[in-house]
PDB file of C-alpha atoms in Angstrom:
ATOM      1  CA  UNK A   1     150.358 128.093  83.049  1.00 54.00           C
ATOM      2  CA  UNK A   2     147.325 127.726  85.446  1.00 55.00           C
ATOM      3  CA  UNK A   3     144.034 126.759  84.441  1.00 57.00           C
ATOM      4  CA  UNK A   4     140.944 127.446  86.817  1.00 53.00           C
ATOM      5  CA  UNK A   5     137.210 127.678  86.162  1.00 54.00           C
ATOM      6  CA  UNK A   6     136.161 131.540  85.978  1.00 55.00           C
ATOM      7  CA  UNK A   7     132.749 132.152  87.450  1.00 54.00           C
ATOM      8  CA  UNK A   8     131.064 134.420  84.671  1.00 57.00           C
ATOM      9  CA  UNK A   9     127.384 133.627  85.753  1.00 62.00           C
ATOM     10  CA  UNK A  10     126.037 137.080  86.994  1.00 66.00           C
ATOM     11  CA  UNK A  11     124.865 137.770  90.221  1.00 65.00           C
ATOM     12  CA  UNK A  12     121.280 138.608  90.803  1.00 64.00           C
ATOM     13  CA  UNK A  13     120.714 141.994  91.151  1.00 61.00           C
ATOM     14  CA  UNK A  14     118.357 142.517  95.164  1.00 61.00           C
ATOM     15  CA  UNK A  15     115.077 143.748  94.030  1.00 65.00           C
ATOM     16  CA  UNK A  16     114.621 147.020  95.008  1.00 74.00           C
ATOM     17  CA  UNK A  17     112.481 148.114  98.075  1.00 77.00           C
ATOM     18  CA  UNK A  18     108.962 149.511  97.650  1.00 88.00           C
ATOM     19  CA  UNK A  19     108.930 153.231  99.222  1.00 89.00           C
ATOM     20  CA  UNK A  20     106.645 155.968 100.060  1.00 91.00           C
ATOM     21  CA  UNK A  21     107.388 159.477 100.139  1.00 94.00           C
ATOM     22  CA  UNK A  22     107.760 161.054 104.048  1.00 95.00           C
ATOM     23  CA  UNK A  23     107.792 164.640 105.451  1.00 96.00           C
ATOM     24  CA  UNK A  24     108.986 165.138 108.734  1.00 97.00           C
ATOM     25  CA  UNK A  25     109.023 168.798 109.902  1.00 98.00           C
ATOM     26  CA  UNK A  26     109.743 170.393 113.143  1.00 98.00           C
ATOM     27  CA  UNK A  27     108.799 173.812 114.136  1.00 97.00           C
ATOM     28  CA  UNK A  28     109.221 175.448 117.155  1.00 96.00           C
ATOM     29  CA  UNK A  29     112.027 177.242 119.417  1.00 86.00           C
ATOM     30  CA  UNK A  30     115.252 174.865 118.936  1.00 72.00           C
ATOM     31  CA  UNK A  31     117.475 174.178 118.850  1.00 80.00           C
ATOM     32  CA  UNK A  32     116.167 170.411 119.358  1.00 95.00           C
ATOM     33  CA  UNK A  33     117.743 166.798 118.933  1.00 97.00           C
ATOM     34  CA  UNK A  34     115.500 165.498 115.898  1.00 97.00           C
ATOM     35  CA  UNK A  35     115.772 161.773 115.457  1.00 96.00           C
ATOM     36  CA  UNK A  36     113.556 160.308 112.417  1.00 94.00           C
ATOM     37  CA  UNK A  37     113.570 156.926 110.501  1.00 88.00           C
ATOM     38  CA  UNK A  38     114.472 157.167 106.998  1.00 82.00           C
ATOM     39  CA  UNK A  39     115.340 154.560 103.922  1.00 71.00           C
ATOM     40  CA  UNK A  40     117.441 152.579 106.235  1.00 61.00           C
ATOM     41  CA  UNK A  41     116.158 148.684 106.112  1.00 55.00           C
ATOM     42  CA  UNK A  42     117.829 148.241 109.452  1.00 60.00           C
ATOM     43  CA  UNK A  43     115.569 150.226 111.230  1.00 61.00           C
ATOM     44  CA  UNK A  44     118.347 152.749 112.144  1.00 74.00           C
ATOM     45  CA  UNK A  45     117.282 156.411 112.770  1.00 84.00           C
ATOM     46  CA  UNK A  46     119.399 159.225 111.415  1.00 91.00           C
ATOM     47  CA  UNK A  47     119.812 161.530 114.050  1.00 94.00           C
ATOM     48  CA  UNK A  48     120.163 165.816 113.793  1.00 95.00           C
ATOM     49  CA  UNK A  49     122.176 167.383 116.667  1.00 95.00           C
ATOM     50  CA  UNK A  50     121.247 170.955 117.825  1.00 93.00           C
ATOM     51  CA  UNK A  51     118.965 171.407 114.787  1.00 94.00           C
ATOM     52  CA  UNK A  52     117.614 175.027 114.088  1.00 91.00           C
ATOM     53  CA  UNK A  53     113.853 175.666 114.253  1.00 95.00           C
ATOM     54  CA  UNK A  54     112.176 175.525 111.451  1.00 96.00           C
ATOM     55  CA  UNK A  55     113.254 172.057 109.962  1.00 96.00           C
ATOM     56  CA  UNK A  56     111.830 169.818 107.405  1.00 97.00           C
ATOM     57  CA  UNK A  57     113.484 166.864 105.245  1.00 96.00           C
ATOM     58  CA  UNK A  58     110.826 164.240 102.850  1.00 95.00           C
ATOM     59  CA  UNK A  59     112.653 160.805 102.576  1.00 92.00           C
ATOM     60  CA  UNK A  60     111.819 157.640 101.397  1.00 90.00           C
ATOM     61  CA  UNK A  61     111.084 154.926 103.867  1.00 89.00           C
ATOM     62  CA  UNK A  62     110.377 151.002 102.853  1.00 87.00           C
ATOM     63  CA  UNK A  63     107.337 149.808 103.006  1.00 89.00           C
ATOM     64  CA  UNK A  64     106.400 147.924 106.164  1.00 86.00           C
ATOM     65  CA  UNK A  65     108.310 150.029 108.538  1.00 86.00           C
ATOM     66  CA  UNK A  66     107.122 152.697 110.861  1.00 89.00           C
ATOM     67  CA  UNK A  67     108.004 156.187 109.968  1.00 93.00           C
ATOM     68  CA  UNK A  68     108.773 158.100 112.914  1.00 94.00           C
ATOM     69  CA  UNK A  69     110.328 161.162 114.164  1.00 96.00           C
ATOM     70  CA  UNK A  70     110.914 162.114 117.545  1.00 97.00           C
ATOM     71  CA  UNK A  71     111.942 165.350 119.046  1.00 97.00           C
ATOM     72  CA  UNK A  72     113.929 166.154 122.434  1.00 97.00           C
ATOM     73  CA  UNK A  73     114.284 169.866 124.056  1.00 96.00           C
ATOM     74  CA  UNK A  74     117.838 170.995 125.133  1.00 93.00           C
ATOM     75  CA  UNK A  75     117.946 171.838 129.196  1.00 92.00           C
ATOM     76  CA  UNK A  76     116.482 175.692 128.557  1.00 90.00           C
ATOM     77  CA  UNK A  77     113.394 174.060 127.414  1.00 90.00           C
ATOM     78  CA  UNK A  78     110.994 175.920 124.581  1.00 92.00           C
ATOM     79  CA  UNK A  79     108.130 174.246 123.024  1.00 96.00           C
ATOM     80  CA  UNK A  80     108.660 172.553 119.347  1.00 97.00           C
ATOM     81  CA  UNK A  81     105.956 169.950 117.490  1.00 98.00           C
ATOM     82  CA  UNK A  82     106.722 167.177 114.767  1.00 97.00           C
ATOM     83  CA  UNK A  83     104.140 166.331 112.279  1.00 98.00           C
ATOM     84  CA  UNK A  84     104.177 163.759 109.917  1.00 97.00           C
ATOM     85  CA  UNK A  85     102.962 163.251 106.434  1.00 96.00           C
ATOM     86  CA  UNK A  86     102.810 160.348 104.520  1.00 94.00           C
ATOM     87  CA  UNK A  87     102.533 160.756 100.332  1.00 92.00           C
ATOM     88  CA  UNK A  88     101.600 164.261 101.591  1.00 92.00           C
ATOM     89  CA  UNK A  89      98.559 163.137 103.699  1.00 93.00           C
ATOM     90  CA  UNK A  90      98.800 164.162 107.458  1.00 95.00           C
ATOM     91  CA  UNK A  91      99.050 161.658 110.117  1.00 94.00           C
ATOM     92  CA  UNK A  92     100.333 162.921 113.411  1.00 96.00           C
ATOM     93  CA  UNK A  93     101.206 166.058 115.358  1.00 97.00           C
ATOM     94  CA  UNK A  94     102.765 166.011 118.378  1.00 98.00           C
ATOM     95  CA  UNK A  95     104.082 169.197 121.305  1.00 97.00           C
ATOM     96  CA  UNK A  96     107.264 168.819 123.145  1.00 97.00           C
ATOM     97  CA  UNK A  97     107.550 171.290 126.518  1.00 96.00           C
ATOM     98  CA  UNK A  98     109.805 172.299 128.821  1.00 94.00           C
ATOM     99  CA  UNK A  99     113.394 171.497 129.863  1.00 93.00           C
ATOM    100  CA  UNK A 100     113.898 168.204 128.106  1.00 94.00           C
ATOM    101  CA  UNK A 101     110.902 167.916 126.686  1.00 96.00           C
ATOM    102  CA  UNK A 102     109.959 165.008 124.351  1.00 97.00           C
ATOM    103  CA  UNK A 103     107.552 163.762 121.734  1.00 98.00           C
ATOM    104  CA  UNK A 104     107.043 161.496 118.816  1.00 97.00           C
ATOM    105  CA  UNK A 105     104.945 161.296 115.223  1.00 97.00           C
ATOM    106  CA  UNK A 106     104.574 158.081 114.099  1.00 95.00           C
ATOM    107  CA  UNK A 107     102.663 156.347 111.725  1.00 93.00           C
ATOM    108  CA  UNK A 108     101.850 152.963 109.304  1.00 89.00           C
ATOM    109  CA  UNK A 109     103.181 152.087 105.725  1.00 88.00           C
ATOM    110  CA  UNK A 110     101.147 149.426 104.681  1.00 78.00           C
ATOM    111  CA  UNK A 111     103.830 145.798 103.843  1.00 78.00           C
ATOM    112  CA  UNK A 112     105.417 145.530 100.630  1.00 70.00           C
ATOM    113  CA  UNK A 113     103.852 143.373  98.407  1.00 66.00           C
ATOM    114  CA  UNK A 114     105.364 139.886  97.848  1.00 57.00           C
TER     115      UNK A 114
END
């Protein structure tokens, strides 16, 4: 028979991350590569392949970090533009051109509060 100590204090839970509601939307001739930040606390984007024109997606992203979304034209070109929205208020537009055309929307999230 073995006796051992059993560790029965609970962990504390993380506290959850403060969010705001984010719209990205792309319209345009695509297909496009559409990268865009979303509740990832790394920073990471989460990146759409070949995405069909029109697109939209609202996420939640922690406050403190940049929301962003940036768009990239395949070789044949077109013209597509981002805009951004933060808790449904406008903040950036953006055109992409041409063969490989690029542009960003970006804005602010004010810090989480301590």
């Amino acid at each position: 028979m073995g006796y051992g100590l059993l560790d029965t204090e609970e962990q504390p839970k993380p506290r959850a991350v403060p969010t705001a509601e984010v719209t990205y939307e792309v319209t345009g001739e695509g297909p496009v590569e559409i990268a865009y930040l979303a509740r990832s606390e790394s920073g990471t984007a989460t990146v759409v392949r070949d995405a069909e024109l029109p697109w939209r997606t609202t996420v939640r992203v922690p406050l403190g970090q940049e929301p962003s979304v940036a768009i990239t034209l395949g070789e044949k070109g077109g013209r597509a533009v981002c805009t951004l929205a933060v808790r449904g208020e406008h903040v950036q537009l953006a055109t992409a051109s041409g063969g490989y055309g690029r542009a960003t929307c970006a804005g602010t999230l004010p810090p989480a509060a301590n």
